[in-house]
Short mmCIF file of C-alpha atoms in Angstrom, two decimals:
data_model
loop_
_atom_site.label_atom_id
_atom_site.label_comp_id
_atom_site.label_asym_id
_atom_site.label_seq_id
_atom_site.Cartn_x
_atom_site.Cartn_y
_atom_site.Cartn_z
CA MET A 276 12.75 76.59 124.32
CA ALA A 277 9.78 78.83 124.12
CA MET A 278 8.79 77.52 120.76
CA GLY A 279 8.66 74.21 122.24
CA ALA A 280 6.66 75.10 124.83
CA VAL A 281 4.19 76.66 122.33
CA GLY A 282 4.59 73.32 120.32
CA GLY A 283 3.12 71.37 123.06
CA GLN A 284 -0.15 73.36 122.85
CA VAL A 285 -0.46 74.10 119.21
CA PRO A 286 0.37 71.10 116.61
CA ASP A 287 2.22 73.08 113.97
CA PRO A 288 2.98 76.56 115.48
CA ALA A 289 5.22 77.65 112.51
CA SER A 290 2.11 77.54 110.38
CA ALA A 291 -0.87 77.99 112.94
CA LEU A 292 0.67 81.32 114.44
CA SER A 293 1.65 84.57 112.98
CA TYR A 294 5.18 85.96 113.58
CA PHE A 295 3.91 88.49 116.19
CA GLU A 296 1.98 85.66 118.05
CA CYS A 297 5.25 83.50 117.92
CA LEU A 298 7.43 86.38 119.38
CA ASN A 299 4.47 87.13 122.02
CA ALA A 300 4.54 83.45 123.16
CA MET A 301 8.46 83.49 123.37
CA ALA A 302 8.35 86.61 125.34
CA PHE A 303 5.61 85.35 128.00
CA ASP A 304 7.57 82.27 128.27
CA GLU A 305 10.75 83.82 129.02
CA PHE A 306 9.11 86.28 131.54
CA ALA A 307 7.79 83.17 133.36
CA ARG A 308 11.09 81.26 133.30
CA LEU A 309 12.87 84.47 134.71
CA LYS A 310 10.29 84.98 137.09
CA LEU A 311 9.77 88.76 136.48
CA ASP A 312 8.23 90.97 138.92
CA VAL A 313 6.69 93.33 136.72
CA ALA A 314 6.60 93.59 132.70
CA VAL A 315 5.66 96.60 130.71
CA ILE A 316 3.85 95.00 127.73
CA GLU A 317 3.31 97.38 124.57
CA ALA A 318 0.76 96.57 121.87
CA GLY A 319 2.37 96.56 118.50
CA LEU A 320 -0.84 97.27 116.48
CA GLY A 321 -4.16 98.62 118.00
CA GLY A 322 -5.17 96.35 120.86
CA ARG A 323 -8.38 94.56 120.34
CA LEU A 324 -6.73 91.97 117.89
CA ASP A 325 -2.96 92.66 119.01
CA SER A 326 -1.18 89.50 120.11
CA THR A 327 -0.22 91.17 123.27
CA ASN A 328 -3.88 91.42 124.33
CA VAL A 329 -3.98 88.19 126.32
CA MET A 330 -3.76 89.25 130.07
CA ALA A 331 -6.99 89.00 131.86
CA SER A 332 -5.90 91.31 134.71
CA PRO A 333 -2.83 93.38 134.31
CA LEU A 334 -1.92 95.85 137.12
CA ALA A 335 -2.99 98.69 134.81
CA VAL A 336 -3.80 99.57 131.11
CA VAL A 337 -1.90 102.42 129.77
CA VAL A 338 -3.13 104.38 126.75
CA THR A 339 -0.73 106.83 125.13
CA PRO A 340 -1.74 109.74 122.93
CA ILE A 341 -3.70 108.41 120.09
CA SER A 342 -3.27 109.95 116.54
CA MET A 343 -3.80 108.96 112.93
CA ASP A 344 -1.82 105.93 112.21
CA HIS A 345 -2.19 102.36 110.79
CA MET A 346 -5.60 103.53 109.29
CA ALA A 347 -5.81 100.76 106.81
CA ARG A 348 -6.09 98.05 109.73
CA LEU A 349 -7.59 100.41 112.47
CA GLY A 350 -10.00 102.67 110.71
CA PRO A 351 -10.19 105.91 108.87
CA THR A 352 -10.90 108.22 112.10
CA LEU A 353 -9.65 108.96 115.46
CA THR A 354 -12.91 107.39 116.87
CA ALA A 355 -12.49 104.12 115.00
CA ILE A 356 -8.75 103.90 116.19
CA ALA A 357 -9.54 104.79 119.68
CA GLU A 358 -12.29 101.98 119.72
CA GLU A 359 -9.63 99.50 118.68
CA LYS A 360 -7.19 100.47 121.15
CA ALA A 361 -9.72 100.80 124.00
CA ALA A 362 -10.36 97.12 123.70
CA VAL A 363 -7.51 96.39 125.71
CA ILE A 364 -9.36 97.86 128.82
CA LYS A 365 -10.18 95.10 131.45
CA PRO A 366 -13.00 94.78 133.98
CA GLY A 367 -11.95 96.72 137.08
CA VAL A 368 -8.40 97.29 135.92
CA PRO A 369 -7.33 100.94 136.34
CA VAL A 370 -7.11 102.83 132.94
CA VAL A 371 -4.38 105.48 132.64
CA SER A 372 -4.47 107.74 129.69
CA GLY A 373 -2.25 110.70 128.52
CA PHE A 374 -3.81 113.82 127.01
CA GLN A 375 -6.19 112.78 124.18
CA PRO A 376 -8.38 114.57 121.69
CA ASP A 377 -11.80 114.96 122.84
CA GLU A 378 -13.44 112.20 120.36
CA VAL A 379 -10.75 109.68 121.76
CA MET A 380 -11.25 110.78 125.35
CA ALA A 381 -15.26 110.07 124.71
CA VAL A 382 -14.34 106.35 123.60
CA LEU A 383 -12.14 105.83 126.66
CA ARG A 384 -14.71 107.09 129.29
CA ALA A 385 -17.33 105.16 127.88
CA LYS A 386 -15.15 101.86 127.74
CA ALA A 387 -13.80 102.26 131.23
CA GLN A 388 -17.50 103.15 132.52
CA GLN A 389 -18.66 99.85 130.88
CA ALA A 390 -15.74 97.87 132.32
CA GLN A 391 -16.27 99.37 135.82
CA ALA A 392 -12.73 100.54 135.38
CA PRO A 393 -11.23 103.68 137.03
CA LEU A 394 -9.96 106.18 134.71
CA LEU A 395 -7.11 108.37 135.57
CA ILE A 396 -5.98 111.15 133.24
CA ALA A 397 -2.36 112.64 132.99
CA SER A 398 -3.50 115.91 131.40
CA GLN A 399 -0.74 118.14 132.45
CA PRO A 400 2.97 117.74 131.09
CA LEU A 401 5.81 118.42 133.55
CA PRO A 402 7.50 121.72 133.11
CA VAL A 403 10.39 121.36 130.32
CA GLY A 404 13.65 122.39 131.58
CA GLN A 405 17.07 122.56 130.05
CA LEU A 406 18.48 120.19 127.60
CA CYS A 407 22.24 119.54 128.61
CA LEU A 408 24.12 117.72 125.86
CA ASP A 409 27.53 118.85 126.70
CA THR A 410 28.23 116.45 129.17
CA ASP A 411 29.19 112.34 129.23
CA ASP A 412 25.62 112.03 130.74
CA PRO A 413 23.20 114.10 128.32
CA HIS A 414 19.98 114.61 130.07
CA ARG A 415 16.84 116.96 129.95
CA GLN A 416 15.40 118.64 132.95
CA LEU A 417 11.73 117.79 133.29
CA GLY A 418 10.12 119.22 136.55
CA GLN A 419 12.21 117.72 139.50
CA TYR A 420 13.70 115.05 137.46
CA ALA A 421 16.68 114.73 135.25
CA SER A 422 15.68 112.56 132.54
CA GLY A 423 17.71 110.16 130.31
CA LEU A 424 15.29 110.66 127.45
CA LEU A 425 15.95 113.79 125.84
CA GLY A 426 12.79 114.79 123.89
CA PRO A 427 10.86 117.88 125.13
CA TYR A 428 7.85 115.68 124.51
CA GLN A 429 8.98 113.33 127.02
CA ALA A 430 7.50 116.10 129.78
CA GLN A 431 3.91 114.37 128.69
CA ASN A 432 5.28 110.72 128.99
CA LEU A 433 6.97 111.20 132.17
CA ALA A 434 3.72 112.69 133.44
CA LEU A 435 1.99 109.50 132.29
CA VAL A 436 4.64 107.52 133.95
CA LEU A 437 4.06 109.08 137.14
CA LYS A 438 0.24 108.87 136.96
CA VAL A 439 0.60 105.06 136.22
CA LEU A 440 2.86 104.63 139.34
CA GLU A 441 0.07 106.40 141.45
CA ALA A 442 -2.62 103.83 139.93
CA VAL A 443 -0.37 100.87 140.86
CA ASP A 444 0.95 102.16 144.17
CA SER A 445 -0.86 99.81 146.26
CA ALA A 446 0.14 96.67 144.40
CA LEU A 447 3.61 97.98 143.30
CA PRO A 448 4.77 100.96 145.39
CA VAL A 449 8.00 102.70 143.93
CA PRO A 450 10.11 104.79 146.25
CA GLU A 451 10.99 108.33 145.15
CA ALA A 452 14.69 107.46 144.94
CA ALA A 453 13.76 104.39 142.61
CA ARG A 454 12.01 106.70 140.62
CA CYS A 455 14.81 109.35 140.16
CA HIS A 456 17.24 106.45 139.23
CA GLY A 457 15.16 104.94 136.88
CA ILE A 458 14.07 108.33 135.12
CA ALA A 459 17.63 109.48 134.91
CA HIS A 460 18.94 106.15 133.50
CA ALA A 461 16.13 105.61 130.85
CA ARG A 462 17.29 105.14 127.17
CA TRP A 463 15.30 104.68 124.25
CA PRO A 464 17.66 103.98 121.27
CA GLY A 465 16.65 105.51 118.10
CA ARG A 466 14.19 108.26 119.80
CA TYR A 467 15.56 111.65 119.90
CA GLN A 468 19.09 110.14 120.62
CA TRP A 469 22.13 112.47 120.76
CA VAL A 470 25.46 110.99 118.81
CA ALA A 471 27.78 113.80 120.02
CA PRO A 472 30.86 113.07 117.88
CA TYR A 473 28.78 113.88 114.77
CA ARG A 474 26.16 116.08 115.89
CA LEU A 475 23.50 113.49 114.91
CA LEU A 476 20.03 113.05 116.12
CA LEU A 477 18.45 109.80 115.77
CA ASP A 478 14.92 109.70 115.67
CA GLY A 479 12.57 106.90 114.24
CA SER A 480 9.44 108.98 114.08
CA HIS A 481 7.49 107.64 111.17
CA ASN A 482 3.99 109.10 111.19
CA GLU A 483 2.74 112.40 110.73
CA ALA A 484 2.08 113.37 114.46
CA GLY A 485 5.66 112.12 115.28
CA LEU A 486 7.34 113.83 112.65
CA ASN A 487 5.47 117.11 113.51
CA THR A 488 6.48 116.85 117.08
CA LEU A 489 10.21 116.02 116.12
CA VAL A 490 10.27 119.39 114.12
CA ASP A 491 8.88 121.08 117.01
CA ALA A 492 11.41 119.69 119.27
CA ILE A 493 14.16 120.59 116.97
CA ASN A 494 12.96 124.20 116.86
CA GLN A 495 12.77 124.41 120.55
CA ASP A 496 16.16 122.93 121.24
CA PHE A 497 18.29 123.79 118.56
CA GLY A 498 16.73 127.17 117.14
CA HIS A 499 18.05 128.28 113.76
CA VAL A 500 20.71 126.01 113.25
CA ASP A 501 21.28 124.39 109.81
CA LEU A 502 19.54 121.31 109.07
CA CYS A 503 20.83 118.16 107.11
CA TRP A 504 18.07 115.72 107.01
CA VAL A 505 18.72 112.05 106.65
CA LEU A 506 15.27 110.45 105.43
CA SER A 507 13.71 107.13 104.53
CA LEU A 508 10.10 105.98 104.38
CA LYS A 509 8.33 102.71 103.96
CA ARG A 510 5.94 102.44 101.03
CA ASN A 511 2.67 102.35 103.37
CA ARG A 512 3.58 106.07 104.58
CA SER A 513 2.89 108.95 102.28
CA LEU A 514 5.60 111.07 101.27
CA ALA A 515 3.45 114.07 101.90
CA MET A 516 4.11 113.78 105.78
CA LEU A 517 7.93 114.67 105.07
CA GLN A 518 6.58 118.24 104.17
CA PRO A 519 6.94 119.64 107.86
CA LEU A 520 10.74 118.51 107.89
CA LEU A 521 11.40 119.65 104.34
CA GLN A 522 9.74 123.04 104.81
CA CYS A 523 11.82 124.10 107.62
CA ALA A 524 13.57 127.32 106.66
CA GLN A 525 16.88 125.98 107.98
CA THR A 526 17.00 122.88 105.85
CA ARG A 527 20.09 123.09 103.91
CA HIS A 528 20.93 119.17 102.84
CA VAL A 529 18.61 116.30 102.54
CA ILE A 530 20.20 112.66 102.29
CA VAL A 531 17.71 110.26 100.84
CA LEU A 532 18.73 106.74 102.42
CA ALA A 533 18.58 103.75 100.11
CA PRO A 534 17.40 100.55 101.74
CA PRO A 535 19.34 97.32 101.36
CA ALA A 536 18.27 95.28 98.55
CA ALA A 537 16.53 92.65 100.72
CA GLU A 538 14.39 95.46 102.16
CA ALA A 539 13.83 97.45 99.00
CA GLU A 540 10.10 96.51 98.17
CA ARG A 541 9.13 97.70 101.68
CA PHE A 542 10.59 101.32 101.15
CA HIS A 543 9.75 104.26 98.73
CA GLU A 544 12.11 104.39 95.78
CA PRO A 545 15.20 106.55 96.59
CA GLU A 546 14.86 108.41 93.15
CA ALA A 547 11.09 108.90 93.74
CA MET A 548 12.06 110.34 97.33
CA ALA A 549 14.63 112.42 95.96
CA ASP A 550 12.52 113.83 93.34
CA PHE A 551 9.87 114.73 96.06
CA VAL A 552 12.32 116.35 98.19
CA ALA A 553 13.82 118.70 95.47
CA HIS A 554 10.25 119.86 94.87
CA HIS A 555 9.16 120.76 98.41
CA ALA A 556 12.56 121.65 99.97
CA PRO A 557 13.89 125.29 100.12
CA GLU A 558 15.40 126.73 97.07
CA GLY A 559 19.06 125.57 97.02
CA THR A 560 18.82 122.63 99.23
CA VAL A 561 21.26 119.80 98.25
CA VAL A 562 19.81 116.46 97.70
CA THR A 563 21.87 113.34 97.76
CA ILE A 564 21.10 109.52 97.70
CA PHE A 565 23.10 107.45 99.91
CA ASN A 566 23.08 103.78 100.86
CA ASP A 567 24.04 102.85 104.35
CA ALA A 568 27.61 102.57 104.00
CA THR A 569 28.31 105.49 101.81
CA PHE A 570 26.29 107.59 104.32
CA LEU A 571 28.33 106.22 107.23
CA ASP A 572 31.50 107.13 105.63
CA TRP A 573 30.31 110.62 104.85
CA LEU A 574 28.90 111.02 108.10
CA ARG A 575 32.65 110.24 109.59
CA THR A 576 34.26 112.85 107.51
CA GLN A 577 32.47 115.46 105.54
CA PRO A 578 30.39 117.04 108.53
CA ARG A 579 33.44 118.15 110.29
CA GLN A 580 34.82 120.12 107.31
CA GLY A 581 33.77 123.59 105.77
CA SER A 582 30.20 124.80 105.51
CA PHE A 583 29.06 121.75 107.31
CA GLU A 584 30.64 122.86 110.91
CA GLY A 585 27.68 123.28 113.39
CA THR A 586 25.28 121.68 111.05
CA LEU A 587 22.67 119.51 112.92
CA ILE A 588 22.16 116.10 111.17
CA VAL A 589 18.87 114.32 111.80
CA ALA A 590 17.83 110.99 110.81
CA ALA A 591 14.10 110.43 110.71
CA GLY A 592 11.25 108.58 108.99
CA SER A 593 11.80 104.83 109.85
CA LEU A 594 12.69 102.71 112.96
CA TYR A 595 14.07 100.17 110.86
CA THR A 596 16.56 102.69 109.18
CA THR A 597 17.36 103.90 112.49
CA GLY A 598 18.19 100.48 113.84
CA ARG A 599 20.52 99.67 110.82
CA LEU A 600 22.34 103.06 111.45
CA LEU A 601 22.57 102.16 115.28
CA LYS A 602 24.32 99.00 114.41
CA GLY A 603 26.42 100.70 111.65
CA LEU A 604 27.80 103.27 114.07
CA ALA A 605 28.35 100.48 116.81
CA LEU A 606 26.63 102.64 119.53
CA GLY A 607 27.25 101.28 122.98
CA GLU A 608 23.82 100.07 124.49
CA GLU A 609 24.51 101.42 127.80
CA ASP A 610 25.65 104.97 127.28
CA GLY A 611 24.97 105.70 123.53
CA SER A 612 28.80 106.23 122.93
CA VAL A 613 30.35 105.40 119.45
CA ASP A 614 32.65 102.54 119.80
#
């Protein structure tokens, strides 16, 4: 239906439009059909040339923390990347930013001033409270809120969300009860997602900043527990970004996950990854190569036996791989339970 609508405007949409442009057109067509009250639109890459950058006057423009990522397309410096991302700022539309490095904030201030757009900054994260995993409803206390998103770094994200609600309050007021309900029931599959039966933490972090944040979060929440990493990485990512994970003193086992044959060209070769791991992980670390099926079989048996009792298993490095594991585990979308 959506592509039919696009076809009415573009003679040959299949060849004239990119995959992401087609997806974007389909999404907006569906939003219009459903008559949504509000939609959160996330840019996929950068901002200036992103297919989502087609709205003239959104309620607000939100800029999450910017780090070194997609440098081949966005530029080699934080300033260059910020220029690309700041191109989504619209005349007169409030801009809400999370905490940013100085060079990024300088770009945002200049762009907002040029567009005569008010700039609000969520510079202080909420207080990080207890992580509760021993319940049917895992949650993290962040300030006054019980959050369904578990990572301690969500304290900064939630501060940004609350600042966005402040910016759009006149057009879209959200009562406190609705805020509490939404925060408590928020779910982000594959992002610091706890799978209790296997003591498995699924996290799709796939850039240097994200992986460093993951290590910090694990140290904060789980202390000196033994670690088993389950890793895969796309070829456009340097293996060196895995070093913060591998250099954790509590690393005991690393599983390199071989991709399916159809995706093999997009990922580092498992043997090369295993060799890198062996040279950078603590002495005595066991390195194994599994495919999805053998890993899932292993996950359902070995970690409950012998030396693996109490070990935390962490899958990271690729959202694509995390998605495959979610499917393989048949995780319930609503509650994260294992079917």
